[in-house]
Amino acid sequence: MQTLAVLGSTGSIGTQTLDVVARHPQRFRVFALSAHSQVELLAQQCRQFSPRYAVVAQAQVAALRLALQGLGVNGTEVLGGPEALCQVAAAPEVDAVMAAIVGVAGLAPCAAAARSGKKLLLANKEALVVGGEWFMQQVRAGGGTLLPIDSEHSAVFQCLPESPALWAQRVEKIVLTASGGPFRLRDPASLASVTPEQACAHPNWVMGRKISVDSATMMNKALEVIEAHYLFGLAPEQIEVVIHPQSVIHSMVQMRDRSVLAQLGTPDMRVPIAYGLSWPERIESGAEALDFARLADLSFEPAQRERFPGLYLAWQALAGPSGSTALLNAANEVAVQAFLERRLRFDRICAVNEGTLQALSPSKPDGLDDLLALDAQARSVAQAQLRRWQD
């Protein structure tokens, strides 16, 4: 029996994690769930999984207690605030932590789980994009296991040699695949009129609004390039991106002998979630099996800079001073939120991000406080960039 804390349980990754968990009641027990504001859904999850703790923002504590009372849930203690997230992530009763909180708010609890030696299932990009080498030091110091949940990084991990000591010897490069999002074939000159509804209508994946916009701009892939650099210890030039519209091949690894290993599957996040939960074993995920007889085509295209300029900011940030990737992440969160609120044109998201990168030259961050300060500074600069690009 594996005891889990699911951080961000009401989001897309969180709900799919609980779907997998529900299929295997003999293997998993839920110790803690967390959400930011979706109190009613979290209460329903507490009724189903009976966690010891439920964590919400401090302002939502009373509402969640009332909701639990209304559902007759008596065995779940409600906690509030960021410190509570770190508390449940590091709790000695917890074997594994699903880190599915979106944004920099997930960095501290991810680090707490890492330092505590947990099996950390990482769906929070910011832990690596913002935390970088500092976060990897926390993982090594804690002696835990870091398992990627992003479909692309999970695919790479599944294709790599079992021993990380062999990665540098055998791997020539990795190839991250990208669907190309909803605007893969659209004239770049027409992107100024894109609406949030259009950007969030992903052709293959069901995701939250922020990551859906990132997929449309390919900033999600830029962040994944940064993640791959830290996860697998590869130089930036050993990481490539190719567009694969069918989302069947989730990523590939090219070895020194030029053989290529690929991981295939239906576009269903429950597959990498189930793999992470059960690693090194494999369990049923609930996803449909891939039917090769029905696959009409597997095609690949280059990721054109003129169509997806945001993608190439990944290598720019990795080539910059330590902490530059944190700047890029913060700027993108500001720009995407402004777009979703209809305060910034879709085609200007990249301009805000690039302008923030160029405006700051950070000093090397030495710890969590430095990283959070850098994040705050970048958001302030991004707001100034935003004013420059607003109509």
Short mmCIF file of C-alpha atoms in Angstrom, two decimals:
data_model
loop_
_atom_site.label_atom_id
_atom_site.label_comp_id
_atom_site.label_asym_id
_atom_site.label_seq_id
_atom_site.Cartn_x
_atom_site.Cartn_y
_atom_site.Cartn_z
CA MET A 1 0.00 0.00 0.00
CA GLN A 2 1.46 3.35 -1.11
CA THR A 3 0.38 6.49 0.75
CA LEU A 4 -0.09 9.57 -1.45
CA ALA A 5 -0.36 13.31 -1.15
CA VAL A 6 -1.95 14.84 -4.25
CA LEU A 7 -1.13 18.54 -4.46
CA GLY A 8 -3.47 20.25 -6.90
CA SER A 9 -6.07 17.49 -6.80
CA THR A 10 -8.84 19.50 -8.49
CA GLY A 11 -6.84 20.36 -11.61
CA SER A 12 -6.53 18.28 -14.76
CA ILE A 13 -3.55 16.22 -13.57
CA GLY A 14 -4.95 15.89 -10.06
CA THR A 15 -8.34 14.59 -11.14
CA GLN A 16 -6.76 12.11 -13.55
CA THR A 17 -4.40 10.96 -10.80
CA LEU A 18 -7.37 10.21 -8.56
CA ASP A 19 -9.03 8.38 -11.44
CA VAL A 20 -6.03 6.04 -11.63
CA VAL A 21 -5.89 5.71 -7.84
CA ALA A 22 -9.57 4.75 -7.71
CA ARG A 23 -8.85 1.85 -10.07
CA HIS A 24 -6.35 0.39 -7.62
CA PRO A 25 -7.73 0.72 -4.08
CA GLN A 26 -5.52 -2.15 -2.91
CA ARG A 27 -2.35 -0.27 -3.93
CA PHE A 28 -2.92 3.38 -2.94
CA ARG A 29 -4.16 5.27 0.08
CA VAL A 30 -4.71 9.05 -0.07
CA PHE A 31 -3.19 10.91 2.88
CA ALA A 32 -3.72 14.50 1.71
CA LEU A 33 -5.43 16.46 -1.06
CA SER A 34 -5.04 20.14 -1.89
CA ALA A 35 -6.72 22.76 -4.02
CA HIS A 36 -6.54 26.52 -4.33
CA SER A 37 -10.19 27.51 -4.65
CA GLN A 38 -12.35 24.65 -6.02
CA VAL A 39 -13.87 23.92 -2.63
CA GLU A 40 -16.91 21.92 -3.78
CA LEU A 41 -14.89 19.55 -5.96
CA LEU A 42 -12.28 19.10 -3.23
CA ALA A 43 -15.04 18.26 -0.76
CA GLN A 44 -16.40 15.61 -3.12
CA GLN A 45 -12.89 14.16 -3.47
CA CYS A 46 -12.56 14.05 0.31
CA ARG A 47 -15.83 12.15 0.56
CA GLN A 48 -14.59 9.59 -1.96
CA PHE A 49 -10.97 9.14 -0.76
CA SER A 50 -11.16 10.05 2.96
CA PRO A 51 -7.80 11.82 3.23
CA ARG A 52 -6.45 12.72 6.64
CA TYR A 53 -5.81 16.29 5.49
CA ALA A 54 -7.28 18.69 2.93
CA VAL A 55 -5.35 21.88 2.20
CA VAL A 56 -6.75 25.07 0.67
CA ALA A 57 -5.89 28.75 0.58
CA GLN A 58 -6.37 30.30 4.01
CA ALA A 59 -9.38 32.28 2.79
CA GLN A 60 -11.14 29.03 1.77
CA VAL A 61 -10.71 27.09 5.02
CA ALA A 62 -14.12 27.95 6.47
CA ALA A 63 -15.90 27.23 3.19
CA LEU A 64 -14.26 23.81 2.88
CA ARG A 65 -15.12 22.90 6.47
CA LEU A 66 -18.73 23.84 5.79
CA ALA A 67 -18.78 21.84 2.55
CA LEU A 68 -17.34 18.77 4.28
CA GLN A 69 -19.88 19.08 7.05
CA GLY A 70 -22.66 19.22 4.49
CA LEU A 71 -21.41 15.98 2.91
CA GLY A 72 -21.04 14.24 6.25
CA VAL A 73 -17.25 14.00 6.00
CA ASN A 74 -15.86 13.94 9.55
CA GLY A 75 -12.40 12.36 9.31
CA THR A 76 -10.61 14.98 7.22
CA GLU A 77 -8.79 17.86 8.90
CA VAL A 78 -8.73 21.13 6.93
CA LEU A 79 -5.48 23.09 6.77
CA GLY A 80 -4.83 26.43 5.12
CA GLY A 81 -1.96 28.27 3.49
CA PRO A 82 1.40 27.55 1.82
CA GLU A 83 3.05 26.18 4.97
CA ALA A 84 0.38 23.50 5.19
CA LEU A 85 1.26 22.34 1.67
CA CYS A 86 4.87 21.87 2.74
CA GLN A 87 3.70 20.10 5.89
CA VAL A 88 1.71 17.42 4.09
CA ALA A 89 4.34 17.06 1.33
CA ALA A 90 7.00 16.26 3.92
CA ALA A 91 4.83 14.25 6.30
CA PRO A 92 6.54 10.99 7.39
CA GLU A 93 3.38 9.01 6.58
CA VAL A 94 3.62 9.98 2.89
CA ASP A 95 5.42 7.69 0.44
CA ALA A 96 4.77 9.63 -2.76
CA VAL A 97 3.76 13.16 -3.68
CA MET A 98 1.95 14.06 -6.90
CA ALA A 99 3.08 17.65 -7.49
CA ALA A 100 0.36 19.05 -9.75
CA ILE A 101 0.07 22.61 -8.46
CA VAL A 102 0.29 25.07 -11.34
CA GLY A 103 2.76 27.94 -11.05
CA VAL A 104 5.55 29.02 -8.75
CA ALA A 105 3.30 28.29 -5.75
CA GLY A 106 4.26 24.65 -6.23
CA LEU A 107 7.99 25.24 -5.80
CA ALA A 108 8.13 25.25 -1.99
CA PRO A 109 6.08 22.06 -1.41
CA CYS A 110 8.00 20.30 -4.20
CA ALA A 111 11.25 21.23 -2.47
CA ALA A 112 9.86 20.07 0.88
CA ALA A 113 8.96 16.68 -0.61
CA ALA A 114 12.37 16.43 -2.29
CA ARG A 115 14.28 17.21 0.90
CA SER A 116 12.19 14.59 2.72
CA GLY A 117 13.24 11.85 0.33
CA LYS A 118 9.81 11.21 -1.12
CA LYS A 119 8.95 9.62 -4.42
CA LEU A 120 8.15 12.89 -6.18
CA LEU A 121 5.88 12.69 -9.23
CA LEU A 122 6.62 15.99 -10.89
CA ALA A 123 3.88 17.61 -12.95
CA ASN A 124 4.80 21.10 -11.75
CA LYS A 125 7.07 22.63 -14.41
CA GLU A 126 8.10 25.51 -12.21
CA ALA A 127 10.02 23.30 -9.79
CA LEU A 128 12.63 22.76 -12.49
CA VAL A 129 12.16 25.84 -14.67
CA VAL A 130 12.38 28.20 -11.68
CA GLY A 131 14.29 26.01 -9.23
CA GLY A 132 16.82 24.69 -11.72
CA GLU A 133 20.01 23.32 -10.26
CA TRP A 134 19.00 24.37 -6.74
CA PHE A 135 15.95 22.13 -6.92
CA MET A 136 17.98 19.21 -8.24
CA GLN A 137 20.31 19.67 -5.26
CA GLN A 138 17.30 19.29 -2.95
CA VAL A 139 16.40 16.02 -4.69
CA ARG A 140 19.94 14.67 -4.37
CA ALA A 141 20.24 15.78 -0.74
CA GLY A 142 16.96 14.10 0.20
CA GLY A 143 17.83 10.85 -1.53
CA GLY A 144 14.35 10.47 -2.97
CA THR A 145 13.17 9.56 -6.46
CA LEU A 146 12.17 12.17 -9.02
CA LEU A 147 9.80 10.89 -11.70
CA PRO A 148 8.54 13.13 -14.52
CA ILE A 149 4.80 13.16 -15.23
CA ASP A 150 4.72 15.39 -18.32
CA SER A 151 3.99 12.99 -21.17
CA GLU A 152 7.13 14.05 -23.04
CA HIS A 153 9.54 13.67 -20.14
CA SER A 154 7.92 10.45 -19.03
CA ALA A 155 8.41 9.16 -22.56
CA VAL A 156 12.09 10.11 -22.52
CA PHE A 157 12.53 8.51 -19.10
CA GLN A 158 10.96 5.27 -20.33
CA CYS A 159 13.40 5.17 -23.27
CA LEU A 160 16.57 5.90 -21.31
CA PRO A 161 18.91 3.24 -19.89
CA GLU A 162 17.84 2.12 -16.43
CA SER A 163 20.99 3.49 -14.78
CA PRO A 164 21.38 7.32 -14.94
CA ALA A 165 25.14 6.75 -14.92
CA LEU A 166 24.79 5.47 -18.49
CA TRP A 167 22.79 8.39 -19.86
CA ALA A 168 25.74 10.60 -20.79
CA GLN A 169 27.61 7.65 -22.29
CA ARG A 170 24.82 6.35 -24.51
CA VAL A 171 22.52 9.27 -25.36
CA GLU A 172 23.28 11.56 -28.27
CA LYS A 173 20.13 13.66 -28.07
CA ILE A 174 16.48 13.63 -27.13
CA VAL A 175 13.64 14.75 -29.37
CA LEU A 176 10.59 16.23 -27.66
CA THR A 177 7.45 16.00 -29.75
CA ALA A 178 4.84 18.76 -29.87
CA SER A 179 1.34 18.66 -31.27
CA GLY A 180 1.64 22.17 -32.67
CA GLY A 181 -1.54 23.19 -30.87
CA PRO A 182 -4.64 24.70 -32.49
CA PHE A 183 -2.74 27.17 -34.74
CA ARG A 184 -0.22 24.84 -36.36
CA LEU A 185 -1.52 25.58 -39.86
CA ARG A 186 -2.74 29.12 -39.30
CA ASP A 187 -1.08 32.09 -41.01
CA PRO A 188 1.13 33.75 -38.35
CA ALA A 189 -0.07 37.14 -39.58
CA SER A 190 -3.60 36.26 -38.47
CA LEU A 191 -2.74 35.41 -34.86
CA ALA A 192 -3.40 38.94 -33.61
CA SER A 193 -7.13 38.17 -33.57
CA VAL A 194 -6.92 34.89 -31.61
CA THR A 195 -9.36 34.71 -28.68
CA PRO A 196 -8.80 32.88 -25.37
CA GLU A 197 -11.52 30.41 -26.35
CA GLN A 198 -9.70 29.55 -29.56
CA ALA A 199 -6.34 29.22 -27.83
CA CYS A 200 -7.78 26.88 -25.20
CA ALA A 201 -9.37 24.53 -27.76
CA HIS A 202 -6.52 22.03 -27.99
CA PRO A 203 -7.00 19.43 -30.75
CA ASN A 204 -5.60 16.44 -28.79
CA TRP A 205 -5.33 17.07 -25.05
CA VAL A 206 -7.74 18.14 -22.31
CA MET A 207 -5.83 20.63 -20.16
CA GLY A 208 -6.25 23.72 -18.02
CA ARG A 209 -6.52 27.18 -19.56
CA LYS A 210 -3.00 28.35 -18.82
CA ILE A 211 -1.23 25.28 -20.18
CA SER A 212 -3.57 25.26 -23.19
CA VAL A 213 -2.43 28.78 -24.08
CA ASP A 214 1.17 27.68 -23.55
CA SER A 215 0.58 24.83 -25.97
CA ALA A 216 -0.82 27.25 -28.55
CA THR A 217 2.25 29.51 -28.29
CA MET A 218 4.63 26.54 -27.83
CA MET A 219 5.86 28.12 -24.61
CA ASN A 220 4.96 24.82 -22.94
CA LYS A 221 7.57 23.18 -25.13
CA ALA A 222 10.10 25.90 -24.27
CA LEU A 223 9.55 25.12 -20.60
CA GLU A 224 9.85 21.40 -21.33
CA VAL A 225 13.22 21.96 -23.02
CA ILE A 226 14.40 23.63 -19.82
CA GLU A 227 12.95 20.81 -17.71
CA ALA A 228 14.68 18.19 -19.86
CA HIS A 229 18.02 19.96 -19.44
CA TYR A 230 17.82 19.65 -15.66
CA LEU A 231 16.03 16.30 -15.46
CA PHE A 232 18.36 14.37 -17.73
CA GLY A 233 21.60 16.35 -17.40
CA LEU A 234 21.81 17.07 -21.13
CA ALA A 235 23.34 20.11 -22.77
CA PRO A 236 20.76 22.42 -24.39
CA GLU A 237 22.09 21.57 -27.84
CA GLN A 238 21.25 17.89 -27.18
CA ILE A 239 17.55 18.71 -26.95
CA GLU A 240 15.43 19.10 -30.07
CA VAL A 241 11.75 19.73 -30.71
CA VAL A 242 9.73 18.40 -33.62
CA ILE A 243 6.03 18.85 -34.35
CA HIS A 244 4.07 15.60 -34.44
CA PRO A 245 0.38 16.50 -34.89
CA GLN A 246 -1.06 13.09 -33.98
CA SER A 247 0.42 13.09 -30.42
CA VAL A 248 1.03 9.34 -30.62
CA ILE A 249 4.82 9.39 -30.28
CA HIS A 250 5.35 11.27 -27.04
CA SER A 251 9.11 11.72 -27.39
CA MET A 252 12.23 9.97 -28.64
CA VAL A 253 15.81 9.29 -27.60
CA GLN A 254 18.60 9.00 -30.16
CA MET A 255 21.53 6.92 -28.96
CA ARG A 256 25.20 7.27 -29.86
CA ASP A 257 24.86 4.50 -32.44
CA ARG A 258 22.02 6.54 -34.04
CA SER A 259 19.30 4.09 -33.11
CA VAL A 260 16.15 5.86 -31.96
CA LEU A 261 13.86 4.69 -29.17
CA ALA A 262 10.35 6.11 -29.00
CA GLN A 263 7.46 5.81 -26.55
CA LEU A 264 4.00 5.61 -28.13
CA GLY A 265 0.51 5.69 -26.73
CA THR A 266 -2.88 7.34 -26.91
CA PRO A 267 -2.90 11.01 -25.87
CA ASP A 268 -4.13 10.35 -22.34
CA MET A 269 -2.30 11.73 -19.30
CA ARG A 270 -3.38 8.77 -17.22
CA VAL A 271 -0.66 6.74 -18.95
CA PRO A 272 2.34 8.70 -17.59
CA ILE A 273 0.48 9.20 -14.30
CA ALA A 274 -0.03 5.45 -13.87
CA TYR A 275 3.59 4.80 -14.81
CA GLY A 276 4.81 7.29 -12.24
CA LEU A 277 2.53 5.96 -9.52
CA SER A 278 3.54 2.34 -10.05
CA TRP A 279 7.20 2.72 -11.12
CA PRO A 280 9.16 0.49 -11.53
CA GLU A 281 6.07 -1.63 -12.16
CA ARG A 282 3.21 -0.90 -14.55
CA ILE A 283 -0.50 -0.86 -13.78
CA GLU A 284 -3.72 -0.39 -15.73
CA SER A 285 -4.33 3.31 -16.41
CA GLY A 286 -7.82 3.42 -17.87
CA ALA A 287 -6.55 4.77 -21.19
CA GLU A 288 -7.61 3.23 -24.49
CA ALA A 289 -5.12 0.93 -26.17
CA LEU A 290 -3.36 2.22 -29.26
CA ASP A 291 -4.91 0.64 -32.36
CA PHE A 292 -2.23 0.55 -35.06
CA ALA A 293 -4.72 -0.62 -37.67
CA ARG A 294 -6.58 2.67 -37.28
CA LEU A 295 -3.50 4.91 -37.41
CA ALA A 296 -3.72 6.59 -40.77
CA ASP A 297 -0.51 8.57 -40.47
CA LEU A 298 2.40 9.54 -38.24
CA SER A 299 3.86 12.77 -39.53
CA PHE A 300 6.53 15.23 -38.42
CA GLU A 301 7.22 18.88 -39.16
CA PRO A 302 9.84 21.42 -38.10
CA ALA A 303 8.86 23.92 -35.42
CA GLN A 304 9.13 27.13 -37.44
CA ARG A 305 10.54 30.12 -35.60
CA GLU A 306 8.22 32.57 -37.38
CA ARG A 307 5.17 30.62 -36.22
CA PHE A 308 6.40 29.70 -32.71
CA PRO A 309 8.98 32.29 -31.63
CA GLY A 310 8.34 31.59 -27.95
CA LEU A 311 9.83 28.10 -28.27
CA TYR A 312 13.28 29.46 -29.02
CA LEU A 313 13.37 31.52 -25.85
CA ALA A 314 14.22 28.27 -24.04
CA TRP A 315 17.72 28.09 -25.47
CA GLN A 316 18.14 31.85 -25.00
CA ALA A 317 17.28 31.54 -21.31
CA LEU A 318 19.52 28.50 -20.81
CA ALA A 319 22.42 30.42 -22.39
CA GLY A 320 21.85 33.39 -20.07
CA PRO A 321 22.90 33.98 -16.45
CA SER A 322 21.73 31.48 -13.82
CA GLY A 323 18.15 32.35 -12.95
CA SER A 324 17.19 33.42 -16.47
CA THR A 325 14.80 30.47 -16.81
CA ALA A 326 12.95 31.74 -13.73
CA LEU A 327 12.59 35.13 -15.44
CA LEU A 328 11.09 33.50 -18.52
CA ASN A 329 8.58 31.51 -16.51
CA ALA A 330 7.41 34.52 -14.49
CA ALA A 331 7.06 36.73 -17.53
CA ASN A 332 5.05 34.07 -19.33
CA GLU A 333 2.63 33.67 -16.42
CA VAL A 334 2.01 37.42 -16.44
CA ALA A 335 1.56 37.55 -20.21
CA VAL A 336 -0.75 34.53 -20.42
CA GLN A 337 -2.95 35.84 -17.63
CA ALA A 338 -3.22 39.17 -19.42
CA PHE A 339 -4.18 37.37 -22.63
CA LEU A 340 -6.83 35.28 -20.86
CA GLU A 341 -8.23 38.51 -19.41
CA ARG A 342 -8.23 40.03 -22.93
CA ARG A 343 -5.67 42.69 -22.00
CA LEU A 344 -2.94 41.45 -24.36
CA ARG A 345 -3.00 40.18 -27.92
CA PHE A 346 -2.06 36.54 -28.41
CA ASP A 347 0.77 37.39 -30.79
CA ARG A 348 2.38 39.69 -28.20
CA ILE A 349 2.85 37.10 -25.45
CA CYS A 350 6.29 36.26 -26.79
CA ALA A 351 7.24 39.94 -26.96
CA VAL A 352 6.51 40.39 -23.24
CA ASN A 353 8.54 37.28 -22.43
CA GLU A 354 11.52 38.24 -24.55
CA GLY A 355 11.47 41.83 -23.34
CA THR A 356 11.61 40.66 -19.71
CA LEU A 357 14.56 38.36 -20.46
CA GLN A 358 16.45 41.21 -22.09
CA ALA A 359 15.68 43.72 -19.34
CA LEU A 360 17.13 41.70 -16.45
CA SER A 361 20.51 40.10 -15.74
CA PRO A 362 20.02 38.13 -12.53
CA SER A 363 22.59 37.15 -9.95
CA LYS A 364 22.87 33.45 -9.23
CA PRO A 365 20.07 32.46 -6.81
CA ASP A 366 21.31 30.55 -3.77
CA GLY A 367 18.04 29.36 -2.28
CA LEU A 368 14.26 29.47 -2.27
CA ASP A 369 14.10 33.06 -1.02
CA ASP A 370 16.38 34.22 -3.84
CA LEU A 371 14.28 32.36 -6.39
CA LEU A 372 11.02 33.84 -5.12
CA ALA A 373 12.56 37.32 -5.09
CA LEU A 374 13.73 36.81 -8.66
CA ASP A 375 10.25 35.64 -9.62
CA ALA A 376 8.71 38.77 -8.07
CA GLN A 377 11.22 41.04 -9.82
CA ALA A 378 10.51 39.40 -13.17
CA ARG A 379 6.76 39.82 -12.71
CA SER A 380 7.24 43.53 -12.04
CA VAL A 381 9.32 43.94 -15.18
CA ALA A 382 6.82 41.87 -17.17
CA GLN A 383 4.02 44.18 -16.05
CA ALA A 384 6.02 47.10 -17.45
CA GLN A 385 6.51 45.18 -20.68
CA LEU A 386 2.80 44.47 -20.71
CA ARG A 387 1.96 48.17 -20.62
CA ARG A 388 4.29 48.71 -23.55
CA TRP A 389 2.53 46.12 -25.70
CA GLN A 390 -1.09 46.80 -24.78
CA ASP A 391 -3.20 48.63 -27.35
#
